[in-house]
PDB file of C-alpha atoms in Angstrom:
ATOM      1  CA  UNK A   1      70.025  97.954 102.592  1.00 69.00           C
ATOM      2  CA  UNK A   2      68.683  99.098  99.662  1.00 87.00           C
ATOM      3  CA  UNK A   3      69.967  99.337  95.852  1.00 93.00           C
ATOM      4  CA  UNK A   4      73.659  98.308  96.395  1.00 93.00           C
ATOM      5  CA  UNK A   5      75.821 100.641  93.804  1.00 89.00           C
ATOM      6  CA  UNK A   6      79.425 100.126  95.213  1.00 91.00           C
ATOM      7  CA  UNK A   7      80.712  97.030  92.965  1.00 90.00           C
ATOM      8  CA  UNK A   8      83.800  98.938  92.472  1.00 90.00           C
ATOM      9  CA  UNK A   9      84.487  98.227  96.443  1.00 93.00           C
ATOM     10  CA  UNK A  10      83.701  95.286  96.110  1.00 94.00           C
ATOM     11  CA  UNK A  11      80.739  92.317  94.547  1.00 92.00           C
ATOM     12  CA  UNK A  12      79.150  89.761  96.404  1.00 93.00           C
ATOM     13  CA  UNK A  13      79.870  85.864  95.336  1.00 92.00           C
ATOM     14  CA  UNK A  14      78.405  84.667  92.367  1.00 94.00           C
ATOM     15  CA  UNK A  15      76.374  81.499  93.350  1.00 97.00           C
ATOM     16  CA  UNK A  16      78.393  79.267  91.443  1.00 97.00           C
ATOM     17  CA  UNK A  17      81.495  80.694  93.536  1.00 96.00           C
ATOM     18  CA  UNK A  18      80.018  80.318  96.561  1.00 94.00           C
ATOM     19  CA  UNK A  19      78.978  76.693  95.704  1.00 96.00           C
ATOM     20  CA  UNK A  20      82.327  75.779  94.363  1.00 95.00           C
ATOM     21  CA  UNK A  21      83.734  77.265  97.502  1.00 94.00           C
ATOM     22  CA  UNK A  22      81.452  75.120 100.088  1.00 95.00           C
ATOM     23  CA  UNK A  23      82.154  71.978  98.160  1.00 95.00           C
ATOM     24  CA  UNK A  24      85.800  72.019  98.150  1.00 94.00           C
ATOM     25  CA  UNK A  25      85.768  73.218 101.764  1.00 92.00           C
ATOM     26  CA  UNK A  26      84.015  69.947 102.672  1.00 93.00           C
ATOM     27  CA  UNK A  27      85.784  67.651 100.231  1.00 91.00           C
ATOM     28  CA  UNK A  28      89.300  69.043  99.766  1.00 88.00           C
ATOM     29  CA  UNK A  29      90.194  70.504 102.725  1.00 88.00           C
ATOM     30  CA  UNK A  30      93.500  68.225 103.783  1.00 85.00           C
ATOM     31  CA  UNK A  31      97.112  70.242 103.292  1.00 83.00           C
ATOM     32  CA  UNK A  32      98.079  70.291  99.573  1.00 85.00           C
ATOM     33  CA  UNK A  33     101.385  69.667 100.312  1.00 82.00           C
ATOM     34  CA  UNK A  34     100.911  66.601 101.680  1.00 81.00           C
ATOM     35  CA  UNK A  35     101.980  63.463 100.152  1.00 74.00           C
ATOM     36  CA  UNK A  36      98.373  61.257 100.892  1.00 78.00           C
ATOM     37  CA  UNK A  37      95.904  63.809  99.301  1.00 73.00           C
ATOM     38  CA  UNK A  38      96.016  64.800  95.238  1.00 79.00           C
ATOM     39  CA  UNK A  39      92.739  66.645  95.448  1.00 88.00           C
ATOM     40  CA  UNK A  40      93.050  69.594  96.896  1.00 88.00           C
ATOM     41  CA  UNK A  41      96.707  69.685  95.038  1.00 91.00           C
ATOM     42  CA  UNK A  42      94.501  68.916  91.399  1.00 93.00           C
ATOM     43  CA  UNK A  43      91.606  72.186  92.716  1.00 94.00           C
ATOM     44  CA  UNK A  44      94.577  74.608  92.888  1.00 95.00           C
ATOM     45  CA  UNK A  45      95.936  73.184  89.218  1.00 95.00           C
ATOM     46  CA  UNK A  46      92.233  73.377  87.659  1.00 96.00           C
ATOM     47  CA  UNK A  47      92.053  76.977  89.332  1.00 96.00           C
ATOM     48  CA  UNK A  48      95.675  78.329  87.871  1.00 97.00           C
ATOM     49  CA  UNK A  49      95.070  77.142  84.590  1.00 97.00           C
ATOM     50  CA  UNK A  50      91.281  78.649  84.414  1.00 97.00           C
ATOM     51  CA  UNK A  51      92.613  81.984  85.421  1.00 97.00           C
ATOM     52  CA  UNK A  52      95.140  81.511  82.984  1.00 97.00           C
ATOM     53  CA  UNK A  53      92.958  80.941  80.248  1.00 97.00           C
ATOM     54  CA  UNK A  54      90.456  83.904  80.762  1.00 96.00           C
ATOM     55  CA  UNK A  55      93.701  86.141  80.597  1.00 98.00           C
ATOM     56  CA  UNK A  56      95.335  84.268  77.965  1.00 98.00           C
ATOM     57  CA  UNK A  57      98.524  83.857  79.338  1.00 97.00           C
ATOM     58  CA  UNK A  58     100.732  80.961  80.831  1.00 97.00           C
ATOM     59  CA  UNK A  59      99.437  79.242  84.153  1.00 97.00           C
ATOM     60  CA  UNK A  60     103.207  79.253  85.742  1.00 96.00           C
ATOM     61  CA  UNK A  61     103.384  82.274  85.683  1.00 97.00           C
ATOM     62  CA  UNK A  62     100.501  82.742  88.354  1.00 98.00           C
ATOM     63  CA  UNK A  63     100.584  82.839  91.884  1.00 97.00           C
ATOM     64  CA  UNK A  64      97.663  83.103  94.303  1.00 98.00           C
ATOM     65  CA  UNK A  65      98.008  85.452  97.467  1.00 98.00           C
ATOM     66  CA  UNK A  66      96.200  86.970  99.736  1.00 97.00           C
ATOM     67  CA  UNK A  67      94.962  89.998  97.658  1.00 97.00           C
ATOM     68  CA  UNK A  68      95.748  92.263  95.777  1.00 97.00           C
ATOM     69  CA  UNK A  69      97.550  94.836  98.503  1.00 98.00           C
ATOM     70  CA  UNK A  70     100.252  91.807  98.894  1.00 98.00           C
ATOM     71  CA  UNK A  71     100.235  91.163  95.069  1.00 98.00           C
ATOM     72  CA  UNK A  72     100.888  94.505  94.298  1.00 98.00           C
ATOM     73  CA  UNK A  73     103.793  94.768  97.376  1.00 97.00           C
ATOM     74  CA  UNK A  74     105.417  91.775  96.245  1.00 97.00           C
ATOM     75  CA  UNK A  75     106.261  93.194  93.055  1.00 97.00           C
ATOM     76  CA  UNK A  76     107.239  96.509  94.742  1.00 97.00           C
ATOM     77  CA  UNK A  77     109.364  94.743  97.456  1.00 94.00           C
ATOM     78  CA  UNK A  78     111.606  93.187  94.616  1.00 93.00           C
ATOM     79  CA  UNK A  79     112.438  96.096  93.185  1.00 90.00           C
ATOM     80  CA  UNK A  80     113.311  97.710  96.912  1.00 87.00           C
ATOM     81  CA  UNK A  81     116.524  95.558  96.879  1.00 70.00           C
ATOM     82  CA  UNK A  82     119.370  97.984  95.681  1.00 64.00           C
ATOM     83  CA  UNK A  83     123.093  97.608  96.390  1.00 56.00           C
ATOM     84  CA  UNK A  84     124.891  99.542  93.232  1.00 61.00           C
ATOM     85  CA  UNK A  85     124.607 103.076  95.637  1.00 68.00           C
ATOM     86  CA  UNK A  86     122.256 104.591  92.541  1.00 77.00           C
ATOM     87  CA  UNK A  87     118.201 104.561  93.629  1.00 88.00           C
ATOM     88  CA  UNK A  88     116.537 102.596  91.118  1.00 91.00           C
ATOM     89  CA  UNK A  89     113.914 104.780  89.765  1.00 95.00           C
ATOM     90  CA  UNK A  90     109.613 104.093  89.577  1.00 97.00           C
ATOM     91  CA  UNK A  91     107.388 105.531  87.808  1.00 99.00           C
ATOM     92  CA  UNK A  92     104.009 105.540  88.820  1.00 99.00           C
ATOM     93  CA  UNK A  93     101.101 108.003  88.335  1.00 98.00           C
ATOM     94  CA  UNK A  94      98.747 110.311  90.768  1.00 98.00           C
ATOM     95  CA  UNK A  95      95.787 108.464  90.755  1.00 98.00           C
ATOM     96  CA  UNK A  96      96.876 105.004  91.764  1.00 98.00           C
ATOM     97  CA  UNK A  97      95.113 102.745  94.800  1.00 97.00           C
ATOM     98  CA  UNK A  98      96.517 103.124  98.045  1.00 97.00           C
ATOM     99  CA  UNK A  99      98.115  99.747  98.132  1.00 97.00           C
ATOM    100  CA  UNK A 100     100.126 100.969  95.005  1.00 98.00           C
ATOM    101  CA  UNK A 101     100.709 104.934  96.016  1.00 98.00           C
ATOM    102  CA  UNK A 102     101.728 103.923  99.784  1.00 98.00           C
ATOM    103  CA  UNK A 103     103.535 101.641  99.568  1.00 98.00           C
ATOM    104  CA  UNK A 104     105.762 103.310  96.787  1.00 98.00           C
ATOM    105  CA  UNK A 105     106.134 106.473  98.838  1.00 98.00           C
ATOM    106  CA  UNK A 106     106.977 104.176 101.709  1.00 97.00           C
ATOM    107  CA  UNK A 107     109.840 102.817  99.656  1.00 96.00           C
ATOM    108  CA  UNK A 108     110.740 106.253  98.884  1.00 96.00           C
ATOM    109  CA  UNK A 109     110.914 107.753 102.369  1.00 96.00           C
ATOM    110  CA  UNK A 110     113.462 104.785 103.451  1.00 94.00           C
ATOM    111  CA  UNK A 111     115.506 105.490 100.859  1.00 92.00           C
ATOM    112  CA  UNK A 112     115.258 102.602  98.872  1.00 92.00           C
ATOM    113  CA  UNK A 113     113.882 103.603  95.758  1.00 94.00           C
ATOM    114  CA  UNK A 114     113.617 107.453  93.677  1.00 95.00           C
ATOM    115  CA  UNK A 115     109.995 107.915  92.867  1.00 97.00           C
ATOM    116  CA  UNK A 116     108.617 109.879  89.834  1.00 98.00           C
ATOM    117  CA  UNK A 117     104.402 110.480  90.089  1.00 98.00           C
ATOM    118  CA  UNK A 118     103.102 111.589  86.829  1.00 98.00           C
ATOM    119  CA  UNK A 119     100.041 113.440  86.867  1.00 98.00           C
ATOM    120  CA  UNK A 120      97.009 112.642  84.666  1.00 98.00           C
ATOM    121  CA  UNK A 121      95.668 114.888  82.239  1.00 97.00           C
ATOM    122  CA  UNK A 122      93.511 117.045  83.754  1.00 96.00           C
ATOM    123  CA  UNK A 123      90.540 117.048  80.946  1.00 96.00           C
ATOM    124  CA  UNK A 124      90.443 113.363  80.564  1.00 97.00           C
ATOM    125  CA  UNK A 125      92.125 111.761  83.892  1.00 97.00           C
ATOM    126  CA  UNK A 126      94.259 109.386  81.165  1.00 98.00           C
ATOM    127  CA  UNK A 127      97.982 109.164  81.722  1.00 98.00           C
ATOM    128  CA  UNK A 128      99.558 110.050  78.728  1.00 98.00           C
ATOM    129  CA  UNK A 129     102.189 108.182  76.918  1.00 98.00           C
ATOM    130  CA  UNK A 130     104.301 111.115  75.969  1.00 98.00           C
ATOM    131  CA  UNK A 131     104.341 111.888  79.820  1.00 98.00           C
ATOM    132  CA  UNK A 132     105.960 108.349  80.738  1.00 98.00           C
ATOM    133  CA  UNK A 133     107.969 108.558  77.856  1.00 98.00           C
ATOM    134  CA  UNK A 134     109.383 111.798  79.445  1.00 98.00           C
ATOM    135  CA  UNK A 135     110.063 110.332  82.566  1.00 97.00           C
ATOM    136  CA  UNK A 136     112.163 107.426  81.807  1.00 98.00           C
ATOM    137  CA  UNK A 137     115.881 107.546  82.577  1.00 95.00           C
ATOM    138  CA  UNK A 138     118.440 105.120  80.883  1.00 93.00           C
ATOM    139  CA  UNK A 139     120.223 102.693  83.561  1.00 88.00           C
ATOM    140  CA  UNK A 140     117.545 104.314  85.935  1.00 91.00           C
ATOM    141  CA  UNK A 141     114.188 103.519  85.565  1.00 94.00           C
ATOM    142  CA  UNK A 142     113.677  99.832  86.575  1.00 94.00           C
ATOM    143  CA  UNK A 143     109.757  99.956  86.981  1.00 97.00           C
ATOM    144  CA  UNK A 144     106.338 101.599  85.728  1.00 98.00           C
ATOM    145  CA  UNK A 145     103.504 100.689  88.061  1.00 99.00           C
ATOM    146  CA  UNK A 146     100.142 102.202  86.312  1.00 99.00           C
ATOM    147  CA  UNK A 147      96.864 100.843  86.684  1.00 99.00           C
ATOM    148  CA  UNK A 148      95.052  99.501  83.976  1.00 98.00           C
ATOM    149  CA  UNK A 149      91.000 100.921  85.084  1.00 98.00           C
ATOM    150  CA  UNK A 150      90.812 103.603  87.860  1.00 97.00           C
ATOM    151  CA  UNK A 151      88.624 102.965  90.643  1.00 93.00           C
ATOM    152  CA  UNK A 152      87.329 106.430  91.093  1.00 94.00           C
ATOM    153  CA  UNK A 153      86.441 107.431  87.658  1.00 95.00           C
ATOM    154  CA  UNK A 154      86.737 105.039  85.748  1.00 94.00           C
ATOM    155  CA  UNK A 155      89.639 105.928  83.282  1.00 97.00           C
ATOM    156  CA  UNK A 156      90.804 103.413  81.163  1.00 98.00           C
ATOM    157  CA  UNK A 157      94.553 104.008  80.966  1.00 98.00           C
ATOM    158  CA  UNK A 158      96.838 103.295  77.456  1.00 98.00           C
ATOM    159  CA  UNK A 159      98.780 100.339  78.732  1.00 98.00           C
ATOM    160  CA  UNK A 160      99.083  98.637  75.494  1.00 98.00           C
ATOM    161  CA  UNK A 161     100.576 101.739  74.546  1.00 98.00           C
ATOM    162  CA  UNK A 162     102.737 102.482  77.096  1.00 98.00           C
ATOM    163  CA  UNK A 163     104.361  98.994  76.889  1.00 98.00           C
ATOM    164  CA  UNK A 164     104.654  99.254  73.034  1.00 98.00           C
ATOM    165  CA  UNK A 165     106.360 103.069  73.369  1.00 98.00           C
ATOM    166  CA  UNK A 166     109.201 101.403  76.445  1.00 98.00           C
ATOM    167  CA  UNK A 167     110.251  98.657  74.423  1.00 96.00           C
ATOM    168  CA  UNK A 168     110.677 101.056  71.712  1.00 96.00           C
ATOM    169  CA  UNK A 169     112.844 103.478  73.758  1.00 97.00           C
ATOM    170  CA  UNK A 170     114.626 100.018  75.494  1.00 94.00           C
ATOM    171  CA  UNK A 171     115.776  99.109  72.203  1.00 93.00           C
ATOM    172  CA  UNK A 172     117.362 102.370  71.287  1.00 94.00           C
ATOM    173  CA  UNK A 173     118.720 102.324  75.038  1.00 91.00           C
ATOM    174  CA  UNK A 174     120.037  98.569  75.161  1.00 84.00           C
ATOM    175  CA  UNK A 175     121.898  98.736  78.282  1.00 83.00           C
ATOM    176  CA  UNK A 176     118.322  99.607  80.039  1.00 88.00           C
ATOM    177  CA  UNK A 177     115.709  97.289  80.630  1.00 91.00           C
ATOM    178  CA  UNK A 178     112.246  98.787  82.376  1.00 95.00           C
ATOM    179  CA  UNK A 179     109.472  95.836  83.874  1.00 96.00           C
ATOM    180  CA  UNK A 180     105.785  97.217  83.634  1.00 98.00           C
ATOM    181  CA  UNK A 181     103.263  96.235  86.604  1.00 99.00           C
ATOM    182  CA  UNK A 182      99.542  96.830  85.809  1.00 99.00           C
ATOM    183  CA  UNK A 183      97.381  96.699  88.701  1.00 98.00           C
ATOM    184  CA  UNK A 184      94.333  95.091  86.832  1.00 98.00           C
ATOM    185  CA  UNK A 185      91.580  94.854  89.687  1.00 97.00           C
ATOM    186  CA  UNK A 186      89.087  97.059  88.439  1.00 95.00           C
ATOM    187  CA  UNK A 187      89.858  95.925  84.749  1.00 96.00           C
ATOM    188  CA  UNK A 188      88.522  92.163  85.004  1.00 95.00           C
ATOM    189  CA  UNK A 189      85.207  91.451  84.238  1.00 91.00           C
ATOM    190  CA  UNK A 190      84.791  94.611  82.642  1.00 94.00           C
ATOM    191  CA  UNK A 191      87.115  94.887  80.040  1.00 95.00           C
ATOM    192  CA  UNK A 192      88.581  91.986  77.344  1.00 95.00           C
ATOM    193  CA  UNK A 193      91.451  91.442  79.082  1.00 97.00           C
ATOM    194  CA  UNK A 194      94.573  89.758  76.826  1.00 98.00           C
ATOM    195  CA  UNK A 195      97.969  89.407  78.831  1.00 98.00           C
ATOM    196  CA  UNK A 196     100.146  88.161  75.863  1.00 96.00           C
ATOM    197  CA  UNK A 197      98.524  91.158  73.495  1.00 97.00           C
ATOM    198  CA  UNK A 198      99.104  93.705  76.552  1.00 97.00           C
ATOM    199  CA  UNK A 199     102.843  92.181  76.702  1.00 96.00           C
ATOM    200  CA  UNK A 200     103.011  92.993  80.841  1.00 98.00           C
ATOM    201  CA  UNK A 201     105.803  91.943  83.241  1.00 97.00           C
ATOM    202  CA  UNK A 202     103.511  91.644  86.139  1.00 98.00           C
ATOM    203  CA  UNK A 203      99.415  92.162  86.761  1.00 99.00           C
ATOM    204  CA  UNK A 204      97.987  91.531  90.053  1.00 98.00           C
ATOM    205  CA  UNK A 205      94.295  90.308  89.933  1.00 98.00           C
ATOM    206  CA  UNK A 206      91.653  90.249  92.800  1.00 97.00           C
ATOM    207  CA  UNK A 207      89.108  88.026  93.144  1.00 92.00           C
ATOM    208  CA  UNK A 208      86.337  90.281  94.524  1.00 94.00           C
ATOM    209  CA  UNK A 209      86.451  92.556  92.181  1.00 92.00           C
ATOM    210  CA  UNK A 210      84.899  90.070  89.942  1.00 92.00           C
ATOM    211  CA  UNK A 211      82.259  88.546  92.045  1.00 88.00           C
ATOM    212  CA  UNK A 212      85.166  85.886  93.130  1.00 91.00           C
ATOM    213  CA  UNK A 213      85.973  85.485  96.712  1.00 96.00           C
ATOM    214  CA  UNK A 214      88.478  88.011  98.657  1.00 96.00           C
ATOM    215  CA  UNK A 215      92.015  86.058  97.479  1.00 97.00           C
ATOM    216  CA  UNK A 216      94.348  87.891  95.074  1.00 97.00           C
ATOM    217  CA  UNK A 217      96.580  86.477  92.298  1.00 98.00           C
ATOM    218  CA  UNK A 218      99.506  87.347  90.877  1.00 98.00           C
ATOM    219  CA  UNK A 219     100.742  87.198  86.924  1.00 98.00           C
ATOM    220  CA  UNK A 220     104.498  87.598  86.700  1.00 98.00           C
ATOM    221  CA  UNK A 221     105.936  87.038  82.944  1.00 96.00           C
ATOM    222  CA  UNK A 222     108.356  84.423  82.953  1.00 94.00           C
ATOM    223  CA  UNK A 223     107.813  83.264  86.671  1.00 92.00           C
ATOM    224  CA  UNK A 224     109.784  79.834  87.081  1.00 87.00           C
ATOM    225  CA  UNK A 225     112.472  81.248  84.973  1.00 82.00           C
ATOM    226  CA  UNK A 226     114.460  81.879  88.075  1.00 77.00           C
ATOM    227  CA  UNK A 227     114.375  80.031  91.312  1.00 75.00           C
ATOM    228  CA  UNK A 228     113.298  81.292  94.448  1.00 76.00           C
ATOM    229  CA  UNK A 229     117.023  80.766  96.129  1.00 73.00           C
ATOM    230  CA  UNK A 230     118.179  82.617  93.719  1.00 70.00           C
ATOM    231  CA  UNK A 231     115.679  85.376  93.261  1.00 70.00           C
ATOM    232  CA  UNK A 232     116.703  85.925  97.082  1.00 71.00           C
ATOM    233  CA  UNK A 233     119.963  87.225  95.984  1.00 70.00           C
ATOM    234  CA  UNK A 234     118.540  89.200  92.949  1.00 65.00           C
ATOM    235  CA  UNK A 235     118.822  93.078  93.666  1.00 65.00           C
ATOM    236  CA  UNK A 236     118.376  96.134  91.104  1.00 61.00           C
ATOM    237  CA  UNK A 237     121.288  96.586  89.188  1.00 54.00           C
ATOM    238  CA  UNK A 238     122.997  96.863  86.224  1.00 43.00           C
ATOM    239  CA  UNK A 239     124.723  93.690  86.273  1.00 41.00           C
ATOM    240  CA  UNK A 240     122.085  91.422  88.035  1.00 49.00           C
ATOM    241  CA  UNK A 241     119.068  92.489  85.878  1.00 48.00           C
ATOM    242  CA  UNK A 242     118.222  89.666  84.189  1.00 50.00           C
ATOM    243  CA  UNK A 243     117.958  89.588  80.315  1.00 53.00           C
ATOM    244  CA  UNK A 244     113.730  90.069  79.095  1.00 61.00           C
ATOM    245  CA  UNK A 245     114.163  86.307  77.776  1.00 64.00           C
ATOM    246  CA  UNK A 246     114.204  84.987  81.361  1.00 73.00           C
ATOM    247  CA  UNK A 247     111.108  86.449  82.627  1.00 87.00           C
ATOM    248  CA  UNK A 248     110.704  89.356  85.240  1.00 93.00           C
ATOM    249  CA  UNK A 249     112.425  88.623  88.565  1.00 92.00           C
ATOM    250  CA  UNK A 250     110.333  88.031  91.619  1.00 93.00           C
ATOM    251  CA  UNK A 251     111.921  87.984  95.433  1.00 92.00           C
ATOM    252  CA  UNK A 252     110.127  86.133  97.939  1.00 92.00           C
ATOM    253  CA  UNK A 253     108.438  88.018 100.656  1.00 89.00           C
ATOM    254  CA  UNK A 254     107.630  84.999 103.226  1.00 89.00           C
ATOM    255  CA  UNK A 255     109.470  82.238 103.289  1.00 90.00           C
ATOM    256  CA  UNK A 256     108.390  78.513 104.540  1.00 92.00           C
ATOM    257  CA  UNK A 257     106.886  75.712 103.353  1.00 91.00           C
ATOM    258  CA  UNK A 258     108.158  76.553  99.710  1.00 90.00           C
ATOM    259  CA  UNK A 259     103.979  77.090  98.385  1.00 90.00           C
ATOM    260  CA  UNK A 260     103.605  78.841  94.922  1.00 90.00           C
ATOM    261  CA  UNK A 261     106.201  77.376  92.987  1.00 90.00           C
ATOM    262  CA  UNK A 262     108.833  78.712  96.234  1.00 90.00           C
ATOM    263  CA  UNK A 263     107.541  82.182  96.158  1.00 92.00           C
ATOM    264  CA  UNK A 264     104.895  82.876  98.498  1.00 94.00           C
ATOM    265  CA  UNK A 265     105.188  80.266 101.384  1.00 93.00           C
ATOM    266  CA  UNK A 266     102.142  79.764 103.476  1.00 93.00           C
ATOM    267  CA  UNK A 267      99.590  76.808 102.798  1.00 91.00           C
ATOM    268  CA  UNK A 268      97.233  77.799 100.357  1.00 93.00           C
ATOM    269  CA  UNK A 269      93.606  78.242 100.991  1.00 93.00           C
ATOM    270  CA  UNK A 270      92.120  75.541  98.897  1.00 94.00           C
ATOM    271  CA  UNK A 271      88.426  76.785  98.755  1.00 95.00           C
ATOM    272  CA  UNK A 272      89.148  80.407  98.156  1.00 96.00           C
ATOM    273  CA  UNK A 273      91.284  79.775  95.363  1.00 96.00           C
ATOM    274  CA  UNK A 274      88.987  76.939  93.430  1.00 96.00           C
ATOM    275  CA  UNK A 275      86.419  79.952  93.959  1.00 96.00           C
ATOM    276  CA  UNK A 276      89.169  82.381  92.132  1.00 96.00           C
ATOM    277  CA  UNK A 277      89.104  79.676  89.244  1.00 95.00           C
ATOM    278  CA  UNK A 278      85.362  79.402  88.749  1.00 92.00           C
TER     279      UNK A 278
END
């Protein structure tokens, strides 16, 4: 191969990842739920909390997955889960990643969700505030899922602004309460990324973006405000939506071993995820 000029596919490990990644392979590799071993349970601490620091926000309210496709679904998924006979309503724009636009449109076809796709401007491929703004529907819209840095052009989208101009129409709309998802992939390592300044619900993070290895995370304000049991029952509406104070509601996808603080069951890959925190 020759010059390689596709890092916003994807980045090869940093050294110091792949190091940290052999190491704990060899040294931590026994189940971290087990009762014998604290290492591999301490990696996965060290590893939330460094991710947590380089985006300034709270380590609970992390998750590691598989990538960002399931990070991205899991949010989506929760928001699927309707029973007051009026389709909550998403807003998302025209220039999203597959594993946001498919998914959506997915949701939509089965009747789960209505889905509003805002165009970009034209001139400068930015979604504009004012077009958001126009879109929003009181008791309605439940969700805005725009990304942060667009893979294909690289358009660096007003989400600071967005969130500030919601929580200014929530507050004149009381009974409403809208959760923003920011799909942040091709945003780290580029960008100064802040996720109390930004003031996002949920962000979903991926590793090899970033020259980290191919695991995804998942930021979700407020996370171990509500229990997985009872996230289980949570569905979209008026009634069940909890208050902003108690975080933004997260349902399970796989259940199991109870991994993730109960949220994303499956034994976690140790090695991958002390690579995510280097």
């Amino acid at each position: 191969m020759g010059v390689y000029l596709d890092y916003n596919s994807t980045t090869p490990l940093a050294q110091e990842v792949l190091d940290v990644v052999n190491s704990v392979a060899e040294s931590s590799w026994f189940n971290p739920s087990s009762s014998y071993d604290r290492n591999a349970k301490d990696v996965i601490k060290q590893s939330r909390l460094s991710v947590a620091k380089m985006l300034n926000a709270n380590p609970n309210d992390f998750l590691f997955t598989s990538g960002g496709t399931e990070s991205n679904f899991l949010v989506f998924n929760t928001f699927s889960r309707n029973s007051s006979g009026v389709l909550p309503l998403v807003i998302t724009s025209n220039v999203e990643h597959p594993s946001v636009s498919l998914p959506l449109s997915r949701l939509k076809t089965l009747d789960l969700i209505e889905l509003k796709i805002i165009p970009v401007n034209p001139s400068t491929g930015v979604v504009l505030v004012e077009a958001v703004l126009n879109e929003l529907r009181p008791n309605r819209t439940i969700l805005i899922s725009i990304m942060l840095a667009n893979n294909e052009t690289g358009a660096i989208m007003p989400i600071e602004d967005i969130v500030r101009a919601v929580r200014a129409w929530e507050s004149k709309n009381v009974s409403s309460l809208v959760f923003i998802h920011s799909d942040l992939a091709q945003a780290i390592g580029k960008l100064p990324l802040d996720l109390t300044r930004l003031g996002l619900d949920y962000a979903t993070i991926v590793g090899h973006k970033f020259y980290g290895p191919r695991i995804g995370c998942l930021f979700v304000r407020g996370l171990l405000a509500t229990k997985p049991d009872a996230a289980l029952n949570w569905s979209v509406t008026r009634r069940s939506v909890p208050v902003r104070e108690s975080g933004a509601p997260l349902v399970p996808l796989f259940l199991g071993g109870g991994q993730e603080f109960g949220f994303r069951s499956g034994t976690e890959n140790t090695p991958m995820i002390a690579g995510l925190g280097k």
